[in-house]
Short mmCIF file of C-alpha atoms and ligand atoms in Angstrom, two decimals:
data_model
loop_
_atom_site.label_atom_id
_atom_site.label_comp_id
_atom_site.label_asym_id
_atom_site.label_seq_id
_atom_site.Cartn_x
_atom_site.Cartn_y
_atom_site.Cartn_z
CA UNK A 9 83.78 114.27 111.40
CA UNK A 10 82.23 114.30 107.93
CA UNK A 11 80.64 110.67 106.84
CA UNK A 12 81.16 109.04 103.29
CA UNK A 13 79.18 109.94 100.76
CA UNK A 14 77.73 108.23 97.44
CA UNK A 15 76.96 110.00 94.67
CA UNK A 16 74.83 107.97 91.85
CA UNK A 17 73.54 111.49 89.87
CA UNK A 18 75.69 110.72 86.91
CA UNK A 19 74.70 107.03 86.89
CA UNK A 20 71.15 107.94 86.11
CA UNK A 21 69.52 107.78 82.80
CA UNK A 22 68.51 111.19 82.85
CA UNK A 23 72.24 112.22 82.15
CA UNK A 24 73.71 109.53 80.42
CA UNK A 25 70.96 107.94 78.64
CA UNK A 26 68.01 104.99 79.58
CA UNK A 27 70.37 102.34 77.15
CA UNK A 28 73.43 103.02 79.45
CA UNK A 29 72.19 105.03 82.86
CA UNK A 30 69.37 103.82 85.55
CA UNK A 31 65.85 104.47 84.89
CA UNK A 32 63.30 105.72 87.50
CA UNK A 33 61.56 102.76 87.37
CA UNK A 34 64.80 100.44 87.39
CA UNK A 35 65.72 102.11 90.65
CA UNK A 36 62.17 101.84 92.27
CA UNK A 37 62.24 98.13 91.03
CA UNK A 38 65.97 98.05 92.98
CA UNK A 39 64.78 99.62 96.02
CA UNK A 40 61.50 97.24 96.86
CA UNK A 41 63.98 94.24 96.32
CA UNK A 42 66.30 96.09 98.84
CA UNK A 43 65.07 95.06 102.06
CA UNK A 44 65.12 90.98 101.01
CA UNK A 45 68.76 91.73 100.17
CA UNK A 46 70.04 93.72 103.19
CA UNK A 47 68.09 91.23 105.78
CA UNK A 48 69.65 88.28 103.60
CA UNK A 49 73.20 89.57 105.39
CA UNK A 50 72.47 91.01 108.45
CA UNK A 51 70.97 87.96 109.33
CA UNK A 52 74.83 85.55 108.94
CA UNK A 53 76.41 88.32 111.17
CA UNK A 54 76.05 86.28 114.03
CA UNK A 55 76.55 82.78 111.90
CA UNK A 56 79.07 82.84 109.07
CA UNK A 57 79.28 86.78 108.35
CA UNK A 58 81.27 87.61 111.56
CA UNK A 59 83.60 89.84 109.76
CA UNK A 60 80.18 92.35 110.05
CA UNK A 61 81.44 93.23 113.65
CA UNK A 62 85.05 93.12 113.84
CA UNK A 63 84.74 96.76 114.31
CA UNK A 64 83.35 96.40 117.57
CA UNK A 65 85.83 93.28 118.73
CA UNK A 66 87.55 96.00 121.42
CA UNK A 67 89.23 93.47 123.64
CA UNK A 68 91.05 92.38 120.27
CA UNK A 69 91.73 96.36 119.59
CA UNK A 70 93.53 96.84 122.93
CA UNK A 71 95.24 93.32 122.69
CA UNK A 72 96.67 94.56 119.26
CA UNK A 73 97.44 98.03 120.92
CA UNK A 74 99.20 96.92 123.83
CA UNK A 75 101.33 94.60 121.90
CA UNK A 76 102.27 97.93 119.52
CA UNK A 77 102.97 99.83 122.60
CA UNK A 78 105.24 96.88 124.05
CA UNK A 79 107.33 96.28 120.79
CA UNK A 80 107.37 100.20 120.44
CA UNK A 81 111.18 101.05 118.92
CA UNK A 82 112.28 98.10 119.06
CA UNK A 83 112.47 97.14 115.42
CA UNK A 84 113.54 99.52 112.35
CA UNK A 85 110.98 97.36 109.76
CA UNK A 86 107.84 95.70 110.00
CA UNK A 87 107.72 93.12 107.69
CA UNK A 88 104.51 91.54 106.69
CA UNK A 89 104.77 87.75 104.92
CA UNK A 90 101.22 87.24 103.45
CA UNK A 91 99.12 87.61 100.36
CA UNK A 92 96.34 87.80 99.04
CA UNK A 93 93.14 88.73 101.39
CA UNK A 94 95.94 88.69 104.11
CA UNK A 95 98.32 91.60 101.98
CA UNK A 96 96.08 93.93 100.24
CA UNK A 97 94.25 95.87 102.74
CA UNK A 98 97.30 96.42 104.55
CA UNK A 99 99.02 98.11 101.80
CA UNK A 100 95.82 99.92 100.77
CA UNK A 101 95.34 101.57 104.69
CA UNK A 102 99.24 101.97 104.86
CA UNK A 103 99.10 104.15 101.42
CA UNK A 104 96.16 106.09 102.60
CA UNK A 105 97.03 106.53 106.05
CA UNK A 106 100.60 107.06 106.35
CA UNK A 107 102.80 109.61 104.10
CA UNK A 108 104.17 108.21 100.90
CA UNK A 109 107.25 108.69 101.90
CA UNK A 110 107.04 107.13 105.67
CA UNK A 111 109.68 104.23 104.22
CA UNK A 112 111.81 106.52 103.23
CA UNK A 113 114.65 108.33 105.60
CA UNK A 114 115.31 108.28 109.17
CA UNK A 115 113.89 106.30 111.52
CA UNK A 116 112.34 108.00 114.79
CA UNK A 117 109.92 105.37 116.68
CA UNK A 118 107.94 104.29 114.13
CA UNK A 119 109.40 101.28 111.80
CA UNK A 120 109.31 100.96 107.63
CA UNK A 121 106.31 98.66 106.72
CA UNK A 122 107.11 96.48 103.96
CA UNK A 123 104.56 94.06 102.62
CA UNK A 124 105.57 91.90 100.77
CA UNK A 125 103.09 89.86 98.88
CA UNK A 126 104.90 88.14 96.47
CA UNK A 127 107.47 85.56 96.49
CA UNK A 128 109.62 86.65 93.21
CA UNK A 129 113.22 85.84 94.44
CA UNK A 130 114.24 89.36 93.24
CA UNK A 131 111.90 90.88 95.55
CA UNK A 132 112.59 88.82 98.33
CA UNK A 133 116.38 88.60 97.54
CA UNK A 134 116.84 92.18 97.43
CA UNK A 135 114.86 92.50 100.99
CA UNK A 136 118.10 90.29 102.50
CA UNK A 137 120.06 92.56 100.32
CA UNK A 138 119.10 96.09 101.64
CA UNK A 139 117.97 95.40 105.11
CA UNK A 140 118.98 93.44 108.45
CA UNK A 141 116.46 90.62 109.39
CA UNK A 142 118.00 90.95 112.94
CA UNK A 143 116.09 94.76 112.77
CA UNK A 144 113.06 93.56 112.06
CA UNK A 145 109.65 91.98 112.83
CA UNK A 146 108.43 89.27 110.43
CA UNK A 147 104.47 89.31 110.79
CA UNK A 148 103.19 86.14 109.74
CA UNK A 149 99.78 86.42 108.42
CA UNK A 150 97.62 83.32 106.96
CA UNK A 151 94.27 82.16 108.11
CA UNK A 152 94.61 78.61 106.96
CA UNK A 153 98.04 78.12 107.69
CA UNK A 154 98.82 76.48 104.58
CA UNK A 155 99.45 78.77 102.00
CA UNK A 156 102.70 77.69 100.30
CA UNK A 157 103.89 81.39 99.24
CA UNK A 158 103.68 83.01 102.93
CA UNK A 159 105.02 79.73 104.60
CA UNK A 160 107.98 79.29 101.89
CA UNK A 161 108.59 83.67 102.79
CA UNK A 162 108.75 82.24 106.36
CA UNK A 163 110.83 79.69 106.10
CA UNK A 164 113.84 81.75 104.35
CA UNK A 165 113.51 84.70 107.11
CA UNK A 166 113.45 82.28 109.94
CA UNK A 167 116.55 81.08 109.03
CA UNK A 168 117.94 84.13 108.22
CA UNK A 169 116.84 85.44 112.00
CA UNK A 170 118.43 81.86 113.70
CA UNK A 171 121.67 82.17 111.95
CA UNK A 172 121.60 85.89 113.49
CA UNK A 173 120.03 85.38 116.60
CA UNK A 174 120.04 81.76 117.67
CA UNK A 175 117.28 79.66 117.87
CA UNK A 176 115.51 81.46 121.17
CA UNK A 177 116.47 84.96 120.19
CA UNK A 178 114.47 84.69 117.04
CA UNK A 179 111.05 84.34 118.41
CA UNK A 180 111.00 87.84 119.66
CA UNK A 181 111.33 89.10 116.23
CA UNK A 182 107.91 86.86 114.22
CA UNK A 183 104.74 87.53 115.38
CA UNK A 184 101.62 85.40 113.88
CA UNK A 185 98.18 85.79 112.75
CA UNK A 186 96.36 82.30 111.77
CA UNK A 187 93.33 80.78 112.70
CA UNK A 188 92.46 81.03 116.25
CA UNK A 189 92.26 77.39 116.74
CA UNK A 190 92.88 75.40 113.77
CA UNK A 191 96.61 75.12 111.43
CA UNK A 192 99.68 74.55 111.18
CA UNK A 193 100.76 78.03 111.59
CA UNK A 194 98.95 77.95 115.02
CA UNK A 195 100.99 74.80 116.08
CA UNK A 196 103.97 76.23 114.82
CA UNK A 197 103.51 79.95 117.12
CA UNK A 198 102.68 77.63 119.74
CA UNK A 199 105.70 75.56 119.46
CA UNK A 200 108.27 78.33 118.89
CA UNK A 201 106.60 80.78 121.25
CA UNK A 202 105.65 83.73 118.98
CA UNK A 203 103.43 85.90 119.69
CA UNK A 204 100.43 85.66 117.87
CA UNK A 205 97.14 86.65 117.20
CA UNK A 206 93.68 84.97 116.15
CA UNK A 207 91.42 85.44 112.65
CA UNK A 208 88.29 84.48 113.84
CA UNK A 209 85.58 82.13 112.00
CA UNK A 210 83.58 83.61 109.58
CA UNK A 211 86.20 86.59 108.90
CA UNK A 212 87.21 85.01 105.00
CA UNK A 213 90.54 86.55 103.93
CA UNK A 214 89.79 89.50 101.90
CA UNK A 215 87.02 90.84 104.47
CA UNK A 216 90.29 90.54 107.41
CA UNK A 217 91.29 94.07 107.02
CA UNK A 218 89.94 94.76 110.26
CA UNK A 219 90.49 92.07 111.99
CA UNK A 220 94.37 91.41 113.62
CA UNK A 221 95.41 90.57 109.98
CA UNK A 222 95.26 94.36 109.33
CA UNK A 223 95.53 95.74 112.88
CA UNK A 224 98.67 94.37 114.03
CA UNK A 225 101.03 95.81 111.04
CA UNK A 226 98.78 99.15 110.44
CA UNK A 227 99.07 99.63 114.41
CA UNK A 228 103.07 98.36 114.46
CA UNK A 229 103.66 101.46 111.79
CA UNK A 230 101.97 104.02 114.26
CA UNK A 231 98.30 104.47 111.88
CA UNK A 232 95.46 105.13 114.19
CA UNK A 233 93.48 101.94 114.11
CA UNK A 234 90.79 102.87 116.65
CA UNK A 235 89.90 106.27 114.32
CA UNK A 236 89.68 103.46 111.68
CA UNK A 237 87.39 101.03 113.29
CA UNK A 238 85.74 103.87 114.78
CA UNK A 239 84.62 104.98 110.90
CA UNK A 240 83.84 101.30 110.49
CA UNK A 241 81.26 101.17 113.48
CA UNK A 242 79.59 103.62 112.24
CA UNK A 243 78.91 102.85 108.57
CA UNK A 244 78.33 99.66 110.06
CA UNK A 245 75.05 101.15 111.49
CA UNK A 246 74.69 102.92 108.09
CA UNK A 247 74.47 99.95 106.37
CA UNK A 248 72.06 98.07 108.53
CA UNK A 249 69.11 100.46 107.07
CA UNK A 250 66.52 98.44 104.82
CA UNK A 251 65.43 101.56 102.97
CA UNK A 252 67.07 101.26 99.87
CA UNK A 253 68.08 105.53 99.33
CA UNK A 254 69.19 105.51 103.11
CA UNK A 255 71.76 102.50 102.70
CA UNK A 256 74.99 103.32 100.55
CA UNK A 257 75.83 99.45 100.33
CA UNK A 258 72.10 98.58 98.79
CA UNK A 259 72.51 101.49 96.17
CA UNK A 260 76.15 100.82 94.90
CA UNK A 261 75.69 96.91 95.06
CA UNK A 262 72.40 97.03 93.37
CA UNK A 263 74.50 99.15 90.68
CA UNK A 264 76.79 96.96 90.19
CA UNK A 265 74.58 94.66 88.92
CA UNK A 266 71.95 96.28 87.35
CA UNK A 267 74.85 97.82 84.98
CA UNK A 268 76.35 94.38 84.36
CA UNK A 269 73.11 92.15 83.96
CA UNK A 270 71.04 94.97 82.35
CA UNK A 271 73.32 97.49 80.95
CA UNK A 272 75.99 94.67 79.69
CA UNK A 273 78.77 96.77 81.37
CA UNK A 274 80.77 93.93 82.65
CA UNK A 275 83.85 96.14 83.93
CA UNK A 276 83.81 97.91 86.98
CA UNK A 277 86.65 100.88 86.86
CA UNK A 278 87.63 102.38 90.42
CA UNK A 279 88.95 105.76 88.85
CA UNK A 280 90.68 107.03 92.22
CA UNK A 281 91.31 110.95 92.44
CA UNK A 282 93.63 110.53 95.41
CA UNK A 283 97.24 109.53 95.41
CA UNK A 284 96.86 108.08 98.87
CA UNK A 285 93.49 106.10 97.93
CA UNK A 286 94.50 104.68 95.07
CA UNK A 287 95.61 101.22 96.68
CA UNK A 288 92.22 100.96 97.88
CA UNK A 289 91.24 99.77 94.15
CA UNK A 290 93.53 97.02 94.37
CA UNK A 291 91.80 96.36 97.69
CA UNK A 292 88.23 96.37 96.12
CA UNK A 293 89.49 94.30 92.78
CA UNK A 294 90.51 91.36 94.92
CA UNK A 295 87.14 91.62 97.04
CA UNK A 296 85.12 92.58 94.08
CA UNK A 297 86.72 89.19 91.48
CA UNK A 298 86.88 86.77 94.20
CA UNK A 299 83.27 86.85 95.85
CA UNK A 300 81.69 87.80 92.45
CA UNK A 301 83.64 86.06 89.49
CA UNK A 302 81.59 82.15 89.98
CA UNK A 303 80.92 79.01 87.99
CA UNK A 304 78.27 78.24 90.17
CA UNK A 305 74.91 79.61 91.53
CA UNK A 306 74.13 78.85 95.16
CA UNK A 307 71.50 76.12 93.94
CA UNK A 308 74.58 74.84 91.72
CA UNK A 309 73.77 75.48 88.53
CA UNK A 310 76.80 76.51 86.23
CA UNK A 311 76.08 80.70 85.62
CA UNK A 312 80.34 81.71 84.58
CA UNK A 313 79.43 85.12 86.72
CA UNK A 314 81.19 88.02 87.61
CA UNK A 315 82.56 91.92 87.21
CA UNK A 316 85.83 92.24 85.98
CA UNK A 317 87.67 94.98 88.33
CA UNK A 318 90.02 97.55 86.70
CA UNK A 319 92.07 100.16 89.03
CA UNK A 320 92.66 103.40 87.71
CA UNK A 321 94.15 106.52 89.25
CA UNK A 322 93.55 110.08 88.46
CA UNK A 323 95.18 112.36 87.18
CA UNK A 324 97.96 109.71 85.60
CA UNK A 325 95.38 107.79 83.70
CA UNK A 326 93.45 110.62 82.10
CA UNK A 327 96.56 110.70 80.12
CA UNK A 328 97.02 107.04 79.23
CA UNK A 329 93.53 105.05 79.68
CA UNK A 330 90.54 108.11 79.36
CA UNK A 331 90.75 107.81 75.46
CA UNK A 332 89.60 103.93 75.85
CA UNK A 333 87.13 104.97 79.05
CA UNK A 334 85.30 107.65 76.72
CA UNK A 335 85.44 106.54 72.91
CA UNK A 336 85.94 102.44 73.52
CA UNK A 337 83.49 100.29 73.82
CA UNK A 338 80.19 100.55 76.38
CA UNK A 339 81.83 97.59 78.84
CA UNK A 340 82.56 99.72 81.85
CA UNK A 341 81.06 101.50 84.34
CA UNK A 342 82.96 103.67 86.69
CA UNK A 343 83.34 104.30 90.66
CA UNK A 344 84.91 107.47 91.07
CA UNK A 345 86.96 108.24 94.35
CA UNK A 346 86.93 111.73 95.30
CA UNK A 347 88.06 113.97 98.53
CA UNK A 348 86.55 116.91 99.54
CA UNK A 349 89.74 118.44 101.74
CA UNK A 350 93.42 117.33 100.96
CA UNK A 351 95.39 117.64 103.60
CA UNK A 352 97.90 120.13 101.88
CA UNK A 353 97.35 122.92 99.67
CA UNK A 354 100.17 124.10 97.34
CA UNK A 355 99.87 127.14 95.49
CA UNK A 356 101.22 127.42 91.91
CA UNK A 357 103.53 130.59 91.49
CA UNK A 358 102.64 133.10 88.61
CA UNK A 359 105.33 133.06 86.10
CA UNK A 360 105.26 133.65 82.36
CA UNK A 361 101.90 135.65 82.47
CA UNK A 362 102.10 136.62 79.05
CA UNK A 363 102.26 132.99 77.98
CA UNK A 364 98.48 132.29 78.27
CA UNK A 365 99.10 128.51 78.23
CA UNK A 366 100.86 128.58 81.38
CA UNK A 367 100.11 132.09 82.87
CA UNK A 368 96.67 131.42 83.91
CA UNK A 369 97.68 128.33 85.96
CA UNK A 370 99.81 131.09 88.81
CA UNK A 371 97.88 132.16 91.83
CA UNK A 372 95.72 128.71 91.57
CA UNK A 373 96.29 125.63 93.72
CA UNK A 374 97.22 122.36 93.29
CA UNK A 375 94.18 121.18 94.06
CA UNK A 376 92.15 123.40 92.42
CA UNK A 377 93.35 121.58 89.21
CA UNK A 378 93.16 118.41 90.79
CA UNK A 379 89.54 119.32 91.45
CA UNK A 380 89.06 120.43 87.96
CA UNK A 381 90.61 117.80 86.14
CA UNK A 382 88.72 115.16 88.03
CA UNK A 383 85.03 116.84 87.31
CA UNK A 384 86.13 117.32 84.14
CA UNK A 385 86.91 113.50 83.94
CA UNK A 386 83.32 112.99 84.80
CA UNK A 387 81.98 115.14 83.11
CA UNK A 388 83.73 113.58 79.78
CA UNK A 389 82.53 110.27 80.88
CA UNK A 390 78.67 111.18 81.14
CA UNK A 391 79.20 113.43 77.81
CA UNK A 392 80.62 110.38 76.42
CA UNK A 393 77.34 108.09 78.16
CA UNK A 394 79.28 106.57 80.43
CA UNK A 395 77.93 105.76 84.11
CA UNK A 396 79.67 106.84 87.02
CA UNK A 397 78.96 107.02 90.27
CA UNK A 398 81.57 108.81 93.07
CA UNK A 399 82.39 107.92 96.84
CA UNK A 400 83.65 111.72 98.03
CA UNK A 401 85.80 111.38 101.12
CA UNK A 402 85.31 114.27 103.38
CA UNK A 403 89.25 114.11 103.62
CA UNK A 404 91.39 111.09 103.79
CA UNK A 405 91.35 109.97 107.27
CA UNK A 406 91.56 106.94 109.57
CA UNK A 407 87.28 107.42 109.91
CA UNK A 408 86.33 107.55 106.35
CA UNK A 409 88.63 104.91 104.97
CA UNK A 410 87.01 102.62 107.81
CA UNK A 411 83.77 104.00 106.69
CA UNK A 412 84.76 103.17 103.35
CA UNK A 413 86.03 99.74 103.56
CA UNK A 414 82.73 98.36 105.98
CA UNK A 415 80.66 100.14 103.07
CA UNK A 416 82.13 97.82 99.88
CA UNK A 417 82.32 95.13 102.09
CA UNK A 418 78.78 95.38 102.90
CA UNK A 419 78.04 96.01 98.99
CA UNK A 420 80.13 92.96 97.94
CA UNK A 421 77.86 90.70 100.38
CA UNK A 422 74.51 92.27 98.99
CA UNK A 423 75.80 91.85 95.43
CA UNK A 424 76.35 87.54 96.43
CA UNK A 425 72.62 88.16 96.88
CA UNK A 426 71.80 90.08 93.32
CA UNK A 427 74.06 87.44 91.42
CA UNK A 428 72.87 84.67 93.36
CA UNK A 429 76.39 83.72 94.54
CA UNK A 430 78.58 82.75 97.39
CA UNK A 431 80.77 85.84 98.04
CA UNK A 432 82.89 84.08 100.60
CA UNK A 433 84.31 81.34 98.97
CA UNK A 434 87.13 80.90 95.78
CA UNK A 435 87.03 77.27 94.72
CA UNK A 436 88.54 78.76 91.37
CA UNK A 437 91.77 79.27 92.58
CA UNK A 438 92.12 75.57 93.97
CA UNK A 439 93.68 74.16 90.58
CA UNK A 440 96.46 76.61 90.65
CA UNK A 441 97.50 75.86 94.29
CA UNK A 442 96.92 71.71 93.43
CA UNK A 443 99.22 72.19 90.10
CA UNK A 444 102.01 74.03 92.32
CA UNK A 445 101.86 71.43 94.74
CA UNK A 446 102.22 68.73 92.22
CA UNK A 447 105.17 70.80 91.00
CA UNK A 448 107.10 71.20 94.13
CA UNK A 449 106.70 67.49 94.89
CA UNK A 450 104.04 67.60 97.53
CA UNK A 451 103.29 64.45 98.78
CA UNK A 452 100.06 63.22 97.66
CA UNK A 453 100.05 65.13 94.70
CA UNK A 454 101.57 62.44 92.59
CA UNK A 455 98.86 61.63 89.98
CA UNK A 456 98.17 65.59 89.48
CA UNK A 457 102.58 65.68 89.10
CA UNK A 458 102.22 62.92 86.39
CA UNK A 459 99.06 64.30 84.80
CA UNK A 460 101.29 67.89 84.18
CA UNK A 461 104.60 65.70 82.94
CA UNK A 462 102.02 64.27 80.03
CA UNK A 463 100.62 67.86 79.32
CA UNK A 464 104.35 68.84 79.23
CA UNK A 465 105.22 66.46 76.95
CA UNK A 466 102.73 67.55 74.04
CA UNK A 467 103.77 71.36 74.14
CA UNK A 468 104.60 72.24 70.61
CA UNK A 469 104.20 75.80 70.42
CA UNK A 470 107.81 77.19 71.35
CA UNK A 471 109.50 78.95 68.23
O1 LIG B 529 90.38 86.15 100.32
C1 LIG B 529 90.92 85.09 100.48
O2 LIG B 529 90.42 84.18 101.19
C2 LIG B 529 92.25 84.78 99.86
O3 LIG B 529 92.68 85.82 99.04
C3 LIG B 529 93.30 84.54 100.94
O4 LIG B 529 93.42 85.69 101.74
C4 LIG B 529 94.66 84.19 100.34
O5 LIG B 529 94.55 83.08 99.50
C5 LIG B 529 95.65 83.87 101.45
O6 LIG B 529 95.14 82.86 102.28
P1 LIG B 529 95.71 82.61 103.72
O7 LIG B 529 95.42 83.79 104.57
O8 LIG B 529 95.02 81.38 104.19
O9 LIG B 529 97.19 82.40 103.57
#
């Protein structure tokens, strides 16, 4: 099995330039701060960084696994009801791991997985619509317990699955992942018997993806999880290394912000050359904005810090966003995702020969173009000065997307250290949930409720 690969050649000054590119002496500079910055983590795995070793949490693996094995063609849909950290890795392993068109068509053992991660009556309206809550299982997922979005999603399904199934027969059909101690979500399984499952401290919502909040849906639609957290172990032990050129983490986190604190390239673009890894951006954008985008420094001080993450996906955006990545301005840096082996190869027939436009195209592959269009993408990009850097996937499997998502993780946590932040916490998004409260009524929320009627009251701008 081939390991995960990073690829900084076209991030170095040599190719694109010492103004936009890494010079030697930046990266020797990077590499003697390295081992401060890689210690700095390993040393919370056993305190607050326990997400570090959910790969190797194997009592939890066959707990998940036996429960997948027991519920085994029982349900037509998996339905997840989460969001955020507890939503996005699932959808990014289920689009790399499982066909694009698993939702679609018959059924044989394995259920749909829908994930639904917003609460937009139209999406959730449509769900009642189209399919029978009655052949389903509602997955639950929230580590605090309190988030109003996935607990308002549970609320209209459970009654949906009583007024179907009566108040006992419903429990079979929700299945909960909350704090293993703590919440209302965790009184609630307890109260209603469900069957549930435990986030455990120090696993913070977007690092879950390996813990149960991942495991349980990705296992329920039939992706191997243990080939997963097998890739995960060992990048784990990758990314334990202290010498900086050994340790893909060190290098792409100590990128990330030598190109936005020295090379004033403030957006990082995930430019994925894969159908199937594509969501994995959207994974990476939440990781990357939350831990990074801060007020504060760890000794307080206000700093306003933080990438801004863009997702792009190759070939589609060559034709609608590579005239802004190679002629706009020099904000961006980009992370190219790239795989060695698709699974399929599909040859193009030869037709119209005498047409040179077309007729050189037959007798080539599918991904042969693919191929060329992406290092032709790159190459644009470091003609144009523009710093990449590419993670090539061997092939898109269960071991290198593990590998893959321990490896950013890893990175994000070493990049808290370069911008002096704490990665693991999102105070920002507090006055959005405290406004919404206020808004629904929430008791105690009162004097925020009032505060929102004055604000109300002085809108003027509506033509
Ligand atoms: O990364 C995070 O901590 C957040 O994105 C959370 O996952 C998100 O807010 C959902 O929280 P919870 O799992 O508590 O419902």
């Amino acid at each position: 099995m081939g390991r995960l690969k990073l690829d900084y050649t076209h991030a170095l000054s040599d190719l694109v330039g010492p103004e936009h590119g890494v010079t030697p002496q930046e990266l020797d500079s990077l590499a003697v701060s390295a081992r401060e910055t890689i210690r700095a983590v390993q040393a919370r795995r056993t305190k607050d960084l326990r997400w570090l070793d959910l790969p190797y949490q194997t009592e939890v693996h066959e707990q998940v696994l036996d429960y997948a094995a027991r519920v085994a063609g029982r349900f037509q849909n998996v339905v997840v009801l989460g969001i955020g950290g507890s939503a996005l890795g699932t959808i990014a392993l289920q689009q790399a791991l499982n066909s694009p068109y698993h939702n679609i068509g018959a059924r044989g053992a394995l259920p749909r997985l829908f994930v639904l991660d917003n609460i937009d009556p139209d999406l959730i309206g449509e769900f009642l619509d189209q399919f029978d809550p009655s052949e389903s299982l509602f997955n639950v997922i929230s580590k605090s317990g309190t988030t109003a979005e996935t607990m308002a999603q549970f609320l209209v399904f459970r009654e949906k699955l009583i007024e179907r199934l009566g108040r006992e027969g419903h429990a079979d059909h929700v299945c909960v992942t909350t704090d293993e101690k703590r919440g209302v979500l965790r009184e609630i399984a307890a109260r209603e018997c469900y069957e549930s499952f435990g986030v455990p401290d120090g696993v913070g919502g977007r690092y879950s993806v390996l813990s149960p909040v991942g495991l349980v849906p990705l296992a329920l639609a039939g992706i191997d999880i243990k080939g997963v957290l097998n890739g995960a172990a060992e990048m784990d032990q990758v990314c334990r290394a202290e010498s900086f050129f050994d340790n893909p983490a060190l290098v792409y986190a100590a990128l990330q912000w030598l190109m936005q604190s020295k090379k004033h390239r403030p957006i990082s673009v995930t430019f994925a050359y894969s159908q199937r890894l594509a969501l994995l951006a959207d994974w990476y954008a939440q990781l990357l904005a939350e831990s990074l985008g801060k007020r504060k420094s760890r000794t307080g001080a206000d700093v306003f810090v933080g990438p801004t993450p863009v997702r792009a996906l190759g070939v589609t955006d060559q034709h609608s966003q590579m005239q802004l990545y190679t002629e706009g301005p020099f904000d961006k840096w980009f992370t190219i995702l790239s795989v060695d082996r698709p699974d399929y190869s599909v040859t193009i027939p030869s037709a119209f020969d005498e047409l040179e436009a077309v007729g050189y195209l037959g007798g080539r592959t599918l991904g042969e173009l693919f191929q060329a269009e992406r290092d032709g993408a790159r190459v644009a990009l470091t003609a144009a000065r523009r710093p990449s850097v590419t993670f090539n996937f061997p092939q898109v499997d269960p071991h290198s997307v593990g590998q893959y998502v321990q490896c950013l993780e890893v990175a994000v946590a070493c990049m808290g250290e370069h911008y002096d932040v704490d990665a693991f916490d999102q105070p920002g998004v507090e006055a959005g949930k405290v406004a919404a409260y206020a808004l629904m009524g929430r008791k105690g929320y009162e004097q925020e409720a009032e505060r929102l009627r004055q604000e109300a009251a002085r809108a003027r701008a509506i033509v």
